[in-house]
Amino acid sequence: MLIAHISDTHVRPRGLLYQGVVDSNAMLAAAVETINALDPAPDLILFSGDLVDEGRPEEYAMARELLQPLRQRFLMIPGNHDHRQNLRSAFPEHDYFINEENCSFVDSGSAPMRIIGLDISVPDQHHGDMTDTATQGLDRTLALEPDKPTLIMMHQPPFSCAVPYLDAYGCRGGERLAALVRRYPAVERVLCGHVHRFMQTRFAGTIACTAPSTTSAIALAFEETAQAASFVEPPALLLHHWRPGAGMVTHLVPIGVFPGPFDFG
Ligand SMILES: [Fe+2]
């Protein structure tokens, strides 16, 4: 099973640049082309939030147009830049969200893998919150099929990434999630976005990783006093390759068209 995973596309209304600098719409179009060129094609596509930049209806209309060429089913959760209701209105066929309050979902339609989307964003805030209610709900879901290979997707990472200005906006209550996930070894990955960089770490007996943004990379800075800044680095997506018995291997796939193949291996 092959799962393409993109994040933080930050789509703008037609003709506007992300942060006045980056053509995030063109970069999403390039990401879609890269996904469509994958051979073999993925079975499923995941978006881990910040589909658009300001949650505006015209941004979602633009995102819908840009995503149209995708041939596979895709599942998404909102991030801190999204607006839940505007997202739902623009994508009415995405009717898998569990309730009206948020955009969490459980997808078992991609057997043998179960995908859990965990919407832990807090309206008008940059951080996420793994509340007691969210933790209990996730526990009930995991307990339904405790041995089923599972991906948990959330926007803000539940671990400290050692970049101080990012940690200030991470997911609060990560220790609650860790205590829960530790009880379910069938959780193959905790997949996140938000930090606009690829990161991976050991987390509660599984692996947590973040997908890079398709549009910009946050500055690598570990000093307490560092100010938030971004770079336009080569964009990328993740490709999670899962085989029964062999587990999951995650590949970083640069977005674009590159020279090759050449006759050496
Ligand atoms: Fe973002």
XYZ file of C-alpha atoms and ligand atoms in Angstrom:
266
model
C 0.000 0.000 0.000
C 1.353 3.364 -1.050
C 0.223 6.596 0.589
C 1.255 10.041 -0.664
C 1.250 12.680 2.061
C 1.400 16.403 1.473
C 0.969 19.261 3.875
C 0.741 22.976 4.409
C -0.108 23.942 0.875
C -1.289 27.421 1.998
C -3.341 28.095 -1.121
C -4.186 31.757 -1.806
C -6.893 33.349 -3.926
C -5.997 33.271 -7.616
C -3.132 35.652 -8.387
C -2.026 36.255 -4.783
C 1.263 35.061 -3.308
C 1.702 33.332 0.037
C 3.215 35.884 2.424
C 3.524 38.142 -0.625
C 6.556 36.095 -1.683
C 5.784 32.518 -2.728
C 3.433 31.268 -5.435
C 1.913 28.565 -3.244
C -0.788 27.842 -5.829
C 1.769 27.006 -8.533
C 3.649 24.912 -5.994
C 0.541 22.895 -5.160
C -0.001 22.377 -8.893
C 3.584 21.060 -9.086
C 2.933 18.743 -6.126
C -0.147 17.377 -7.863
C 1.914 16.749 -11.004
C 4.553 14.922 -8.973
C 1.898 12.736 -7.323
C 0.296 11.981 -10.671
C 3.697 11.007 -12.093
C 4.427 8.480 -9.309
C 4.856 4.973 -10.663
C 3.344 2.953 -9.162
C 0.574 5.373 -8.355
C -0.359 5.832 -4.698
C -3.492 4.173 -3.365
C -4.433 7.137 -1.249
C -3.425 10.756 -0.616
C -3.310 12.404 2.790
C -3.280 16.141 3.599
C -2.197 17.078 7.095
C -3.633 20.583 7.279
C -3.193 24.211 6.262
C -4.731 23.500 2.904
C -5.254 27.246 2.522
C -3.655 30.268 4.161
C -6.493 32.402 5.519
C -9.472 30.044 5.572
C -11.263 32.122 2.913
C -13.917 30.602 0.632
C -12.091 31.849 -2.486
C -8.950 30.072 -1.294
C -10.854 26.807 -0.906
C -12.359 27.267 -4.360
C -8.824 27.685 -5.697
C -7.617 24.621 -3.767
C -10.456 22.561 -5.168
C -9.506 23.563 -8.689
C -5.832 22.768 -8.089
C -6.621 19.353 -6.591
C -8.987 18.378 -9.391
C -6.355 16.476 -11.430
C -5.652 14.059 -8.565
C -6.852 10.587 -9.452
C -6.854 9.007 -6.020
C -9.064 9.351 -3.028
C -7.782 11.910 -0.574
C -8.424 12.462 3.096
C -7.768 15.688 4.924
C -7.810 17.413 8.259
C -7.692 21.167 8.858
C -4.747 23.060 10.322
C -4.533 26.318 12.205
C -4.796 28.332 8.971
C -7.951 26.523 7.867
C -11.551 27.409 8.588
C -13.494 24.252 9.327
C -16.847 25.346 7.968
C -15.431 26.927 4.834
C -13.418 23.787 4.197
C -16.492 21.592 4.594
C -18.549 23.826 2.341
C -15.942 23.715 -0.421
C -15.548 19.934 -0.249
C -19.058 18.605 0.511
C -18.170 15.169 -0.834
C -15.693 14.822 2.030
C -18.497 13.655 4.267
C -16.385 11.420 6.481
C -15.952 13.815 9.396
C -17.304 12.278 12.587
C -19.288 15.239 13.876
C -20.122 18.892 13.359
C -17.733 20.235 15.980
C -14.509 19.299 14.286
C -13.062 17.482 11.302
C -11.766 14.287 12.866
C -12.389 11.068 10.973
C -11.779 7.330 10.978
C -11.191 5.670 7.634
C -11.164 1.916 7.367
C -11.875 1.921 3.651
C -8.205 1.520 2.802
C -7.849 -1.995 4.187
C -5.599 -3.247 5.616
C -4.625 0.163 6.993
C -6.815 2.287 9.233
C -6.349 6.060 8.978
C -7.418 8.241 11.888
C -7.602 11.980 11.281
C -7.352 13.874 14.542
C -8.502 17.479 14.357
C -6.840 19.006 17.405
C -6.661 22.571 16.080
C -7.987 25.353 18.293
C -9.938 28.055 16.414
C -7.963 31.300 16.032
C -4.896 29.800 17.732
C -1.717 28.387 16.234
C -1.245 25.599 18.759
C -3.177 22.349 18.932
C -4.648 20.706 22.000
C -4.909 16.999 22.715
C -7.698 17.412 25.227
C -9.007 14.744 27.582
C -12.105 14.476 25.374
C -10.017 13.967 22.236
C -7.852 11.414 24.032
C -10.838 9.442 25.254
C -12.419 9.495 21.808
C -9.213 8.240 20.218
C -8.938 5.510 22.834
C -12.448 4.285 21.980
C -11.616 4.289 18.270
C -8.324 2.434 18.674
C -9.970 -0.126 20.962
C -12.476 -1.093 18.245
C -9.679 -2.787 16.260
C -6.648 -2.703 18.539
C -4.437 -4.846 16.303
C -5.209 -3.114 13.016
C -2.248 -1.252 11.459
C -3.082 2.393 11.991
C -1.893 5.828 10.975
C -2.856 8.767 13.147
C -2.763 12.080 11.280
C -2.841 15.405 13.090
C -1.695 18.915 12.202
C 0.443 20.131 15.105
C 3.130 17.659 16.204
C 2.702 16.251 19.722
C 6.466 16.275 20.385
C 9.024 18.967 21.073
C 11.037 19.614 17.920
C 13.699 21.741 19.663
C 12.985 24.772 17.514
C 11.714 27.082 20.268
C 9.376 29.228 18.178
C 7.796 26.077 16.747
C 7.420 24.364 20.100
C 5.406 27.348 21.311
C 2.806 26.437 18.683
C 2.899 22.652 18.917
C 0.205 20.338 20.180
C -0.411 20.707 23.897
C -1.200 17.543 25.818
C 1.196 15.463 23.734
C 1.935 13.397 26.838
C -1.724 12.307 26.914
C -1.453 11.092 23.342
C 1.860 9.375 24.106
C 0.392 7.481 27.070
C -2.443 6.273 24.851
C -0.420 5.361 21.772
C 2.009 3.387 23.917
C -0.857 0.965 24.608
C -1.490 0.350 20.893
C 1.608 -1.021 19.170
C -0.304 -1.335 15.896
C 0.013 2.438 15.451
C 2.565 2.558 12.622
C 3.037 6.311 12.503
C 1.830 9.594 13.901
C 1.794 11.852 10.829
C 1.850 15.624 11.214
C 2.353 18.849 9.300
C 2.473 22.420 10.629
C 6.246 22.822 11.073
C 7.065 23.132 7.346
C 9.997 20.733 7.599
C 10.522 16.984 7.501
C 11.198 15.703 11.007
C 11.009 12.293 12.601
C 11.375 11.089 16.145
C 10.687 8.142 18.389
C 7.277 8.695 19.982
C 5.487 6.414 22.440
C 6.793 3.211 20.885
C 6.047 4.303 17.334
C 7.474 6.897 14.938
C 6.166 10.423 14.627
C 7.060 12.408 11.551
C 6.143 15.675 9.919
C 5.635 16.271 6.224
C 7.371 19.294 4.713
C 5.262 22.092 3.281
C 4.815 22.142 -0.471
C 5.500 25.870 -0.442
C 8.097 27.065 2.103
C 10.438 25.791 4.815
C 10.684 27.216 8.283
C 14.194 28.295 9.277
C 16.219 25.696 11.135
C 17.037 27.496 14.376
C 17.592 25.926 17.768
C 18.492 29.023 19.799
C 16.002 30.295 22.367
C 16.165 33.789 20.945
C 15.742 32.843 17.281
C 12.959 34.626 15.441
C 10.601 32.784 13.119
C 11.634 32.985 9.473
C 11.183 30.954 6.312
C 13.168 29.889 3.295
C 12.068 28.792 -0.126
C 13.818 25.434 -0.083
C 13.172 22.586 -2.538
C 9.641 21.410 -1.688
C 8.859 17.769 -1.047
C 6.177 15.305 -0.055
C 6.228 12.026 1.833
C 5.481 8.611 0.466
C 4.573 5.983 3.042
C 5.043 2.462 1.695
C 3.432 -0.260 3.775
C 3.702 -4.007 3.325
C 2.035 -6.563 5.604
C 4.685 -8.160 7.764
C 7.402 -5.753 6.644
C 5.913 -2.588 8.082
C 6.152 0.949 6.808
C 8.995 2.772 5.113
C 8.666 6.527 4.649
C 10.339 8.168 1.650
C 10.980 11.868 1.122
C 10.096 12.728 -2.486
C 11.256 16.069 -3.916
C 8.579 17.862 -5.935
C 9.521 18.549 -9.522
C 11.038 16.895 -12.571
C 14.682 15.919 -12.320
C 17.342 14.590 -14.718
C 17.500 10.807 -15.065
C 17.225 7.920 -15.007
C 20.924 7.344 -15.634
C 22.586 4.006 -16.111
C 24.101 3.574 -12.677
C 22.615 2.315 -9.462
Fe 1.407 25.773 7.732
